[in-house]
mmCIF file of C-alpha atoms (C1' of nucleotides) in Angstrom:
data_model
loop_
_atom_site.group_PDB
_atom_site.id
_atom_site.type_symbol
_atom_site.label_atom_id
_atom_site.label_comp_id
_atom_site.label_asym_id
_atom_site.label_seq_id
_atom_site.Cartn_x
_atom_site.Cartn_y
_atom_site.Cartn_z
ATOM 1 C CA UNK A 1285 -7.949 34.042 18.711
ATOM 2 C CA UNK A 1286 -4.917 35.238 16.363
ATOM 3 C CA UNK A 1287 -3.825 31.186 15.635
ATOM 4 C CA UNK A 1288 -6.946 29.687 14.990
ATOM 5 C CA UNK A 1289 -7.555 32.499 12.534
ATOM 6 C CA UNK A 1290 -4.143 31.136 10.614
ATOM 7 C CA UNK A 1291 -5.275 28.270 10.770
ATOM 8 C CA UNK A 1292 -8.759 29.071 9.282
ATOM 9 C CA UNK A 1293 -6.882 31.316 6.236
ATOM 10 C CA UNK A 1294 -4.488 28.169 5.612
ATOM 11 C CA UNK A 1295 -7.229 25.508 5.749
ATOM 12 C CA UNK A 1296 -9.004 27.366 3.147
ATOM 13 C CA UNK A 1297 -5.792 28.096 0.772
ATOM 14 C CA UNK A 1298 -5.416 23.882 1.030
ATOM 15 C CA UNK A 1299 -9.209 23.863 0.571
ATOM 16 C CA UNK A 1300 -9.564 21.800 3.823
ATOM 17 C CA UNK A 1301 -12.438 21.665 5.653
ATOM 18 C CA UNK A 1302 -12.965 23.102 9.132
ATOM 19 C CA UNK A 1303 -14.942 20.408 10.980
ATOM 20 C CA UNK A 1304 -15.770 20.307 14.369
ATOM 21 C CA UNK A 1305 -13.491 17.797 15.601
ATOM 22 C CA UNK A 1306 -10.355 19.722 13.833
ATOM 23 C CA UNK A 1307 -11.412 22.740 15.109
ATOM 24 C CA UNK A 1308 -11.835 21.310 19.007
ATOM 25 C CA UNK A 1309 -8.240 19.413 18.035
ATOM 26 C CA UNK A 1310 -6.268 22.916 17.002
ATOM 27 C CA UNK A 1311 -7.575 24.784 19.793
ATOM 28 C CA UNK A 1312 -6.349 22.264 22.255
ATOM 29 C CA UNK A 1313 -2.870 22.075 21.065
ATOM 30 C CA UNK A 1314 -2.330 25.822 20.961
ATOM 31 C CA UNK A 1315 -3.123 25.631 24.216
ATOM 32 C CA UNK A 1316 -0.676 22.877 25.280
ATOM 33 C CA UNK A 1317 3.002 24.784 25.884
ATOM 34 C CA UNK A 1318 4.436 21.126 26.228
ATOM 35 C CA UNK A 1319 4.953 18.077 24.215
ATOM 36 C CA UNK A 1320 2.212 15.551 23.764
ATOM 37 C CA UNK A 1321 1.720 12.256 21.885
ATOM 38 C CA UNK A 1322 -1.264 11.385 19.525
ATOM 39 C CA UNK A 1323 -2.680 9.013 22.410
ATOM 40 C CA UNK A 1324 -2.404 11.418 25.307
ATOM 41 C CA UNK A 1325 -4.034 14.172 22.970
ATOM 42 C CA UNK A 1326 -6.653 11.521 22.492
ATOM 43 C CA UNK A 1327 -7.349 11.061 25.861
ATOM 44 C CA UNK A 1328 -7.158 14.782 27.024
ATOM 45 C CA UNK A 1329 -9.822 15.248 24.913
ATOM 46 C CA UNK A 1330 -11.571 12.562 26.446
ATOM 47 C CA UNK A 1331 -11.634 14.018 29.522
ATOM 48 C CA UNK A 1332 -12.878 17.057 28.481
ATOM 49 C CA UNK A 1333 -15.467 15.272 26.899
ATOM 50 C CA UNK A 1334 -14.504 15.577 23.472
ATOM 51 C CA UNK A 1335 -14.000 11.975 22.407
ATOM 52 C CA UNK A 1336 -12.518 12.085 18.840
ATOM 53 C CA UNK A 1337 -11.542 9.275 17.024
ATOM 54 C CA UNK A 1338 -7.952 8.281 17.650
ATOM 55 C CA UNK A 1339 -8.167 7.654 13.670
ATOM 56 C CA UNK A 1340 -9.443 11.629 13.333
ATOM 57 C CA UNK A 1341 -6.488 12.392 15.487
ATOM 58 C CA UNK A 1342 -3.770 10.360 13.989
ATOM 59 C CA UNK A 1343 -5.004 11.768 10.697
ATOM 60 C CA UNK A 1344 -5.410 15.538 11.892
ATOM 61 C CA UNK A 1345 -1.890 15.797 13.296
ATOM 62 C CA UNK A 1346 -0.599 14.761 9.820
ATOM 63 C CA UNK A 1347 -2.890 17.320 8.401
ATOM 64 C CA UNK A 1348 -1.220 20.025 10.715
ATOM 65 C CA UNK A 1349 2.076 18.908 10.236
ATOM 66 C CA UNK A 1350 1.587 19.188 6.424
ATOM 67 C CA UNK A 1351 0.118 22.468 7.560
ATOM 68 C CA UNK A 1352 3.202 23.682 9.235
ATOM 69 C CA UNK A 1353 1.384 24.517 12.054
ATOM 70 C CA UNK A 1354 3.013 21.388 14.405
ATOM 71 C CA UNK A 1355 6.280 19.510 14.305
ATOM 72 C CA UNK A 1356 6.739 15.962 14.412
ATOM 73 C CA UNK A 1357 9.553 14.536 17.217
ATOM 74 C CA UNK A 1358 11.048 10.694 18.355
ATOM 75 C CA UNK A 1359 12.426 10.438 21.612
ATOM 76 C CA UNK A 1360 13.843 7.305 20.780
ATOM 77 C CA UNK A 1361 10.506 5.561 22.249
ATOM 78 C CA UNK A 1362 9.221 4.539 19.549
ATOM 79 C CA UNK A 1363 6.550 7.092 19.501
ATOM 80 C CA UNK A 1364 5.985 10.387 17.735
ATOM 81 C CA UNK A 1365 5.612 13.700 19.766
ATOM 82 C CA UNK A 1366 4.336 16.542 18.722
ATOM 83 C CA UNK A 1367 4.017 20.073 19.493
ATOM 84 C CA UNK A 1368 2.677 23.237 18.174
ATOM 85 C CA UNK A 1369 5.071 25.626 16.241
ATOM 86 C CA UNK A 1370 3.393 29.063 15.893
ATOM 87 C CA UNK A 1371 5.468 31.497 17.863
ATOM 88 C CA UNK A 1372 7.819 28.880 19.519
ATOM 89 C CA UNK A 1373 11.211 29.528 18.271
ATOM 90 C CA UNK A 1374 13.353 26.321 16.855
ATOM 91 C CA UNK A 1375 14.858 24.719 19.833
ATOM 92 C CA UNK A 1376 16.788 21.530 20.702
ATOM 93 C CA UNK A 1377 16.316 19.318 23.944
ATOM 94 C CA UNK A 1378 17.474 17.550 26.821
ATOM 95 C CA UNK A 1379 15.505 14.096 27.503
ATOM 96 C CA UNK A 1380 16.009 13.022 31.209
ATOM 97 C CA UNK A 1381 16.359 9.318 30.855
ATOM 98 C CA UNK A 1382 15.229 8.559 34.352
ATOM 99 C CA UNK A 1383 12.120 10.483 34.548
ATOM 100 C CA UNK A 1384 11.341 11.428 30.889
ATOM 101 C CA UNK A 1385 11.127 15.138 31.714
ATOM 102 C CA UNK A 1386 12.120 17.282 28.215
ATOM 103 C CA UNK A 1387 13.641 20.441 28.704
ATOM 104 C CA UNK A 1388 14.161 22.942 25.792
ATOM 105 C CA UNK A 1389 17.304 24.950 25.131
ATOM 106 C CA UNK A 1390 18.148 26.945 22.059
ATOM 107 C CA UNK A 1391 20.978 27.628 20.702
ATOM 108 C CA UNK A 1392 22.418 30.079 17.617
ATOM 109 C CA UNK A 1393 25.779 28.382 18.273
ATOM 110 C CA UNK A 1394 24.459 25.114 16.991
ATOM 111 C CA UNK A 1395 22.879 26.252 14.394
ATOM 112 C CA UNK A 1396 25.355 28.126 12.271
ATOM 113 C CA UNK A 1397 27.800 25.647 12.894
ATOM 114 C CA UNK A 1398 25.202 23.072 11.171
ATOM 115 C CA UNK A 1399 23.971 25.511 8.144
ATOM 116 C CA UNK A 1400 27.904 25.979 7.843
ATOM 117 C CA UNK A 1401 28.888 21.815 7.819
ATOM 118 C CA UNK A 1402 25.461 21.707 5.431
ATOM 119 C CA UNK A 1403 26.263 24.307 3.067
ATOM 120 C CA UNK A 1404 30.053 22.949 2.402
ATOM 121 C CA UNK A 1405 28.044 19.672 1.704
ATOM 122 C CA UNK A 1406 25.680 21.409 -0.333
ATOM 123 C CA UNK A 1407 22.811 19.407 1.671
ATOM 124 C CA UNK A 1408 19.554 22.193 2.064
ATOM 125 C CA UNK A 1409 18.372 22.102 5.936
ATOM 126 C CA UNK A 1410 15.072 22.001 6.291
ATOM 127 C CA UNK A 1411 14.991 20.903 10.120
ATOM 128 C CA UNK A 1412 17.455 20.526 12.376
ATOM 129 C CA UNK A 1413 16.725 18.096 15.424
ATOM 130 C CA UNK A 1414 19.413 17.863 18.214
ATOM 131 C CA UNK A 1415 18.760 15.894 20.969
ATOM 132 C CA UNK A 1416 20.577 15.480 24.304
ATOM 133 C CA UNK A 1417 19.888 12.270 26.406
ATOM 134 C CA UNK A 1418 21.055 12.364 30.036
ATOM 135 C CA UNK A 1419 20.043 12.689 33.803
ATOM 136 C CA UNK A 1420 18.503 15.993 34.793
ATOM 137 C CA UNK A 1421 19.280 17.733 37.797
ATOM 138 C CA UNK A 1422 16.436 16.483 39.854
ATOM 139 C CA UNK A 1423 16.885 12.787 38.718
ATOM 140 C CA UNK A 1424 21.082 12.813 39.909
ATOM 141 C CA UNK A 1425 19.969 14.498 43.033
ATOM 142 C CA UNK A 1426 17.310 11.757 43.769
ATOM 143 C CA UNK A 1427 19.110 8.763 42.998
ATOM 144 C CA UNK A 1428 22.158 9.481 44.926
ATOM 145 C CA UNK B 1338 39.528 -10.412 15.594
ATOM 146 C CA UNK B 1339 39.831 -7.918 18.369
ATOM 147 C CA UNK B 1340 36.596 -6.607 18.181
ATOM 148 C CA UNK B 1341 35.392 -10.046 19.327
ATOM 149 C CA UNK B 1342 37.706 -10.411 22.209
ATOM 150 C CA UNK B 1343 36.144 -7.376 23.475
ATOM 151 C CA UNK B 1344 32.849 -8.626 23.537
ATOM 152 C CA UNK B 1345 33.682 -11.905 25.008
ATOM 153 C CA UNK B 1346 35.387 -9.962 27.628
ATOM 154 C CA UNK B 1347 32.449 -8.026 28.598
ATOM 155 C CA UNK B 1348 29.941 -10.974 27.935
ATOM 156 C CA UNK B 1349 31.972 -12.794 30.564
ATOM 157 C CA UNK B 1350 32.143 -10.087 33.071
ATOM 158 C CA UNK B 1351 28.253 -9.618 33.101
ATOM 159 C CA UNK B 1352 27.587 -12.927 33.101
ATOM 160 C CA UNK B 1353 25.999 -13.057 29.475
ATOM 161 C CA UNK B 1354 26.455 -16.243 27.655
ATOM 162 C CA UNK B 1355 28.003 -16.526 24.186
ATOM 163 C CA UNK B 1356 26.051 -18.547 22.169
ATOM 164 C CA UNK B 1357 26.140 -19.902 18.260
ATOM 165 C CA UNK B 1358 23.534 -17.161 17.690
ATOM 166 C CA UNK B 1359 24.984 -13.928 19.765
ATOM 167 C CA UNK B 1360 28.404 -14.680 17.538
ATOM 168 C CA UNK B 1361 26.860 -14.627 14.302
ATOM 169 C CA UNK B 1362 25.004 -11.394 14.949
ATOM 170 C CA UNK B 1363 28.047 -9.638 16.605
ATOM 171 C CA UNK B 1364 30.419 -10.567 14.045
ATOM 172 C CA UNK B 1365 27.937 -9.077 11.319
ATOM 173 C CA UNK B 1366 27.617 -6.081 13.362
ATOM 174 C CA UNK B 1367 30.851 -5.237 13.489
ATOM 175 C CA UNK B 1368 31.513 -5.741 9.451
ATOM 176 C CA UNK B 1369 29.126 -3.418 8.712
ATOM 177 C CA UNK B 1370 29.259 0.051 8.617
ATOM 178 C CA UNK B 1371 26.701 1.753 8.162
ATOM 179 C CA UNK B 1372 23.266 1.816 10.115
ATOM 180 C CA UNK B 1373 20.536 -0.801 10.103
ATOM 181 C CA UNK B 1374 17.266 -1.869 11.010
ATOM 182 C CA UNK B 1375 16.285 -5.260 13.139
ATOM 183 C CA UNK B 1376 15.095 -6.629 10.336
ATOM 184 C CA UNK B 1377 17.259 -5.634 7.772
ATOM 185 C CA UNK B 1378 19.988 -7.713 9.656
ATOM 186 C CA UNK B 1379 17.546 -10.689 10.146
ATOM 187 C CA UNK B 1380 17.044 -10.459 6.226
ATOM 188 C CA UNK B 1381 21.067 -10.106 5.877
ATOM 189 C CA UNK B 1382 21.775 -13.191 7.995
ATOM 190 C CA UNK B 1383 19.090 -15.409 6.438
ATOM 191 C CA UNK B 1384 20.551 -14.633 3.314
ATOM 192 C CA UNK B 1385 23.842 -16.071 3.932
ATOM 193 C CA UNK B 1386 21.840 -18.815 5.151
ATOM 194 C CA UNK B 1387 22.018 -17.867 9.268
ATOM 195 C CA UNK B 1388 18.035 -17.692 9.871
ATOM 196 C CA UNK B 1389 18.303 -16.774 13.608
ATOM 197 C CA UNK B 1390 15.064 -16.008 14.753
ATOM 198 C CA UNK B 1391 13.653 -12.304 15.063
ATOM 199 C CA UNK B 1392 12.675 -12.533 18.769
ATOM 200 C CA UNK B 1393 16.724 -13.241 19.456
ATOM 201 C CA UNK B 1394 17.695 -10.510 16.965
ATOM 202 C CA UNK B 1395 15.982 -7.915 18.728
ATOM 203 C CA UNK B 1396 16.931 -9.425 22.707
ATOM 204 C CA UNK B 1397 20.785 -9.203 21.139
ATOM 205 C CA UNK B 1398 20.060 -6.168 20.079
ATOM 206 C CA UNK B 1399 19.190 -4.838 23.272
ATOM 207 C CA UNK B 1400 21.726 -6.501 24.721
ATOM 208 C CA UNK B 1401 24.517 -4.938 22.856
ATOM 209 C CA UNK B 1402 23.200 -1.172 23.410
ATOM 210 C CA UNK B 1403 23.647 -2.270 27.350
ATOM 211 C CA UNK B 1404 27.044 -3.346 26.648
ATOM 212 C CA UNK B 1405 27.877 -0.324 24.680
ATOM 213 C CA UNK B 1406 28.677 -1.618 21.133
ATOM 214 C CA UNK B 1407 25.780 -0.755 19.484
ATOM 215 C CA UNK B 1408 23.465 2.629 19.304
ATOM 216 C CA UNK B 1409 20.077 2.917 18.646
ATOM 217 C CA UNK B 1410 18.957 5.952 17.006
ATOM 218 C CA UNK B 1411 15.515 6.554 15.352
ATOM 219 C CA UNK B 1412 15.137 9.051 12.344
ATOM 220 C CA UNK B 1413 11.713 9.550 12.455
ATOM 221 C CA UNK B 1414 10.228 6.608 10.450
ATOM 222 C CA UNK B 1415 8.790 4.506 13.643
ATOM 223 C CA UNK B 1416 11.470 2.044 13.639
ATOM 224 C CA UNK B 1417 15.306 2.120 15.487
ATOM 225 C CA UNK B 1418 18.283 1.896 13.430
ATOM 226 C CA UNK B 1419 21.535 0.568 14.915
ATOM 227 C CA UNK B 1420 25.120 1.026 14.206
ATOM 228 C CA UNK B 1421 28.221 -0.044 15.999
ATOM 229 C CA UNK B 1422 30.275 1.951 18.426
ATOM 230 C CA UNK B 1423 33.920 0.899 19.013
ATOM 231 C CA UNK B 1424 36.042 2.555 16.600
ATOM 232 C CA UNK B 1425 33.582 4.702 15.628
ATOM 233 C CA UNK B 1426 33.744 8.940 17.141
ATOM 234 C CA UNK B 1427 30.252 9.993 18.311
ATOM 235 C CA UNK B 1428 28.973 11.843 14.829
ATOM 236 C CA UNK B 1429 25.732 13.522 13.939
ATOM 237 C CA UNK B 1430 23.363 12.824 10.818
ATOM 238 C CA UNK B 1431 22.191 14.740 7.633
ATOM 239 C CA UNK B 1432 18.919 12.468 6.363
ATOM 240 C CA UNK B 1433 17.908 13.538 2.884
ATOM 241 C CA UNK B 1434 14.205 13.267 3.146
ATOM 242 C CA UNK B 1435 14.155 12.611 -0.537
ATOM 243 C CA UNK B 1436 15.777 9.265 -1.187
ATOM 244 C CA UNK B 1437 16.710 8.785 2.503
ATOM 245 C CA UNK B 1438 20.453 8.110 2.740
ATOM 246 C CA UNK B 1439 22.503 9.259 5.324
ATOM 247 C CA UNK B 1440 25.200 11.152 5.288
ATOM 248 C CA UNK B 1441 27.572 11.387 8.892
ATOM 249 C CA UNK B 1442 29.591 14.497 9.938
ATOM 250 C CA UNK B 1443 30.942 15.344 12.847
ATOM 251 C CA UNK B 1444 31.669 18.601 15.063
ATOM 252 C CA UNK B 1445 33.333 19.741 18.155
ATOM 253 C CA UNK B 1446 31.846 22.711 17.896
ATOM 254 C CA UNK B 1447 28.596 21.622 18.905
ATOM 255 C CA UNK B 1448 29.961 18.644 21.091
ATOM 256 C CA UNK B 1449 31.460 21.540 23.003
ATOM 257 C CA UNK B 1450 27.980 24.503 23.064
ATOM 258 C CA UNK B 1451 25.900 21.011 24.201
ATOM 259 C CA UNK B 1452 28.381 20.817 26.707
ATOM 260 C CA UNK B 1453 28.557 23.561 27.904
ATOM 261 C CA UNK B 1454 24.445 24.666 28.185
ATOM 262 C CA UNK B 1455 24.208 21.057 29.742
ATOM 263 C CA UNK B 1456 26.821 21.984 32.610
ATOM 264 C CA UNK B 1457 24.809 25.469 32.899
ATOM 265 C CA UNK B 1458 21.813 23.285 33.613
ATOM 266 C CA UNK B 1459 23.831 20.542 35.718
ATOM 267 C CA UNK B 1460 22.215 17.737 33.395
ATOM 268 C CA UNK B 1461 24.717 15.020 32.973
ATOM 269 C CA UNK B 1462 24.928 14.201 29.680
ATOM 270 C CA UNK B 1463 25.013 10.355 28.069
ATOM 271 C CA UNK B 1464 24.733 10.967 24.415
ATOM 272 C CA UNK B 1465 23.926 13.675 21.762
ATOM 273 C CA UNK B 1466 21.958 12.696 19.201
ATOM 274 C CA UNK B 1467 22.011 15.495 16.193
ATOM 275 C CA UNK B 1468 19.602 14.920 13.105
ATOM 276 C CA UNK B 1469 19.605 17.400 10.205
ATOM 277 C CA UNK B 1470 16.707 16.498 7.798
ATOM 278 C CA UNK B 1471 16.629 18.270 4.262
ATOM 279 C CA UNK B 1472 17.906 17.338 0.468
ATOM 280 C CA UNK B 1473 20.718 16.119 -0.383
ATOM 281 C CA UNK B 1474 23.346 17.231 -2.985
ATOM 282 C CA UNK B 1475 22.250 14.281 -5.671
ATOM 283 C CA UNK B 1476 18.390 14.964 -5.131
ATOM 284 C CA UNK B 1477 18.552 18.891 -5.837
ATOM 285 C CA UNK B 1478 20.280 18.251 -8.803
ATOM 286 C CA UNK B 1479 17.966 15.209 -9.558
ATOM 287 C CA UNK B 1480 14.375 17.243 -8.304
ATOM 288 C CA UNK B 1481 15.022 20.222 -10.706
ATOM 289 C "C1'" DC C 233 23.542 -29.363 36.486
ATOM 290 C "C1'" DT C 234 21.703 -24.595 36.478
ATOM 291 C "C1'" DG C 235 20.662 -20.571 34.616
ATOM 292 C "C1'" DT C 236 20.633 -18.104 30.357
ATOM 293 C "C1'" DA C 237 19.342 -18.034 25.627
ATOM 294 C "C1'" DT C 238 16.505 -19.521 21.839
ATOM 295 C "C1'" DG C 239 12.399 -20.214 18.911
ATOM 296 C "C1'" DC C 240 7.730 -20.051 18.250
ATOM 297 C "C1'" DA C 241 3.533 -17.999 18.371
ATOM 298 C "C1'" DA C 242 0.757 -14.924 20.519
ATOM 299 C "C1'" DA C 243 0.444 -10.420 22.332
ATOM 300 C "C1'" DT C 244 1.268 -5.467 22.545
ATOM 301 C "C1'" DC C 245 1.899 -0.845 21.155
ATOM 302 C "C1'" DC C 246 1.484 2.693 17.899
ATOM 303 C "C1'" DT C 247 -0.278 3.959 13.635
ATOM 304 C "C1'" DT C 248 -2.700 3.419 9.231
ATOM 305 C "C1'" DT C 249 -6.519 2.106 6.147
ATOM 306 C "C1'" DG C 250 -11.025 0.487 3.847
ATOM 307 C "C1'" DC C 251 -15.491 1.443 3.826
ATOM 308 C "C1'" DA C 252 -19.924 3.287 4.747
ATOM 309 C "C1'" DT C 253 -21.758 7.405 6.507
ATOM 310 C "C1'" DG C 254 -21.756 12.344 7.888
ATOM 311 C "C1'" DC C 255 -21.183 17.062 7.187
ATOM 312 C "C1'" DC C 256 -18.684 21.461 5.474
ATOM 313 C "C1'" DT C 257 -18.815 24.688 1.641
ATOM 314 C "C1'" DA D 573 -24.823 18.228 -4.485
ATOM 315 C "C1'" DG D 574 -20.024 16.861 -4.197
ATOM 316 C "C1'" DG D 575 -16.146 16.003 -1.918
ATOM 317 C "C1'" DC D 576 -13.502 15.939 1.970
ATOM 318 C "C1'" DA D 577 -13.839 14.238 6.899
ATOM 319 C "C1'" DT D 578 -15.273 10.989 10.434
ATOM 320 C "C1'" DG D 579 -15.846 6.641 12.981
ATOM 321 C "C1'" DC D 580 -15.440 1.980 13.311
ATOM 322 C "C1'" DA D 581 -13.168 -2.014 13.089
ATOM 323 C "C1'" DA D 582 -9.792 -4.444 10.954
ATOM 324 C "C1'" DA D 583 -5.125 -4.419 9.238
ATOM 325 C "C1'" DG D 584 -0.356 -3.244 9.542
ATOM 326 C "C1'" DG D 585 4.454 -2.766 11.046
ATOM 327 C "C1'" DA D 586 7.744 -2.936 14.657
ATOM 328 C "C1'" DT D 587 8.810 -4.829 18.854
ATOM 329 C "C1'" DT D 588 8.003 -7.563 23.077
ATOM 330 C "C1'" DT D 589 6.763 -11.514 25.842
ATOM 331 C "C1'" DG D 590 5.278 -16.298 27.820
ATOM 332 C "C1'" DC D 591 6.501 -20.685 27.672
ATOM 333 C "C1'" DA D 592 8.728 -24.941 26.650
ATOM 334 C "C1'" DT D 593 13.038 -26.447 25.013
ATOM 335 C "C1'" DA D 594 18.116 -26.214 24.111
ATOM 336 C "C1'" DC D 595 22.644 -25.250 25.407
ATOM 337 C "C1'" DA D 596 26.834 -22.678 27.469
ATOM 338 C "C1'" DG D 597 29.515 -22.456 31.519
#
DNA sequence: CTGTATGCAAATCCTTTGCATGCCT
DNA sequence: AGGCATGCAAAGGATTTGCATACAG
């Protein structure tokens, strides 16, 4: 498995330590293709059978986004989201506000016109988060 | 003050009462401009000696982002910030990650490509919510 | 009057932390 | 062995809520 191995070669550069739980924790979200927060992570481990610490998970996902290996997200609910970042391409979304559904777009548009506005600021872009709150297809269809 | 007459207008239409408390805080909302946290206006009010309670700070609040005057945005700290709306064009945000200020620009640009991928998708959009994180002029210079 | 709004304190949700113990390297 | 990592439970911050009381319309 090509991303573990990064992640193996980077914990070892940081001289962090590859423990069970972190291992069972990394695998699991380079599986997941979607967002997740640290309580549903939590509990899909659960599941599974792998009951970590929410403490060891809270802690972890700060450890991977120091890592670079995950990016940190608000919805505007108050809690974080995260999601893994190894081969997914920067990309803004669409947040259904009836059903919660988030649906990716990307755009190159978007972001030269931002690295443009930044660099006549002189302000250095690190991330760029662009949001679009609305009602998706499915939801205007629904509700009539 | 027009501003006011607006949101006794509204108040009256849905019903909402307009009490000693729901003046104070909408009066200071609309003198300030820049964003803020529930409990940076709570502080901001008890200083000039308006202690209205936090529970009725934050059920204004939510009141006012119903009406439309306010907007609640959250920059990834785990807490909303609010600003007011009338007057103001819908802008995005550069947040320097460094000393945190907040610098607003705006673009049609990208009003215009959100637009446009959101009619692709038929998602019906409410509000755009664009967040560039990175370092600002002042802390470059400052961080060496 | 009648229904909202307020204040208080308690509760909730999400996240962080102190501390003793466990386990990679 | 030595230090980072874990688990637990308690603490923390932000926000919400139940309930009795106050007040606008």
């Amino acid at each position: 498995m090509k991303e573990f191995d990064i992640f193996k070669e980077i914990s070892h550069r940081q001289n962090k330590k590859i423990t069970k739980q972190r291992s069972i924790i990394v695998k699991k979200i380079f599986s997941l293709h979607k967002h997740f927060t640290a309580d549903e992570l939590f509990k899909m481990l659960k599941r599974e059978n792998s009951e970590i610490s929410r403490a060891t998970i809270y802690r972890t996902l700060k450890v991977l986004v120091d890592m670079g290996f995950v990016e940190e997200r608000e919805f505007g609910q108050g809690k974080k989201y995260y999601e893994h970042v190894l081969g997914h391409e920067s990309h803004s979304h669409f947040v259904c506000l009836v059903c919660g559904k988030i649906i990716e777009f990307k755009s190159k548009v978007i972001e030269d016109e931002i690295k443009k506005i930044a660099a006549e600021k002189n302000f250095k872009v690190e991330k760029i988060s662009t949001i679009v709150y609305g009602i998706c297809d499915e939801c205007q269809k629904k509700g009539g």
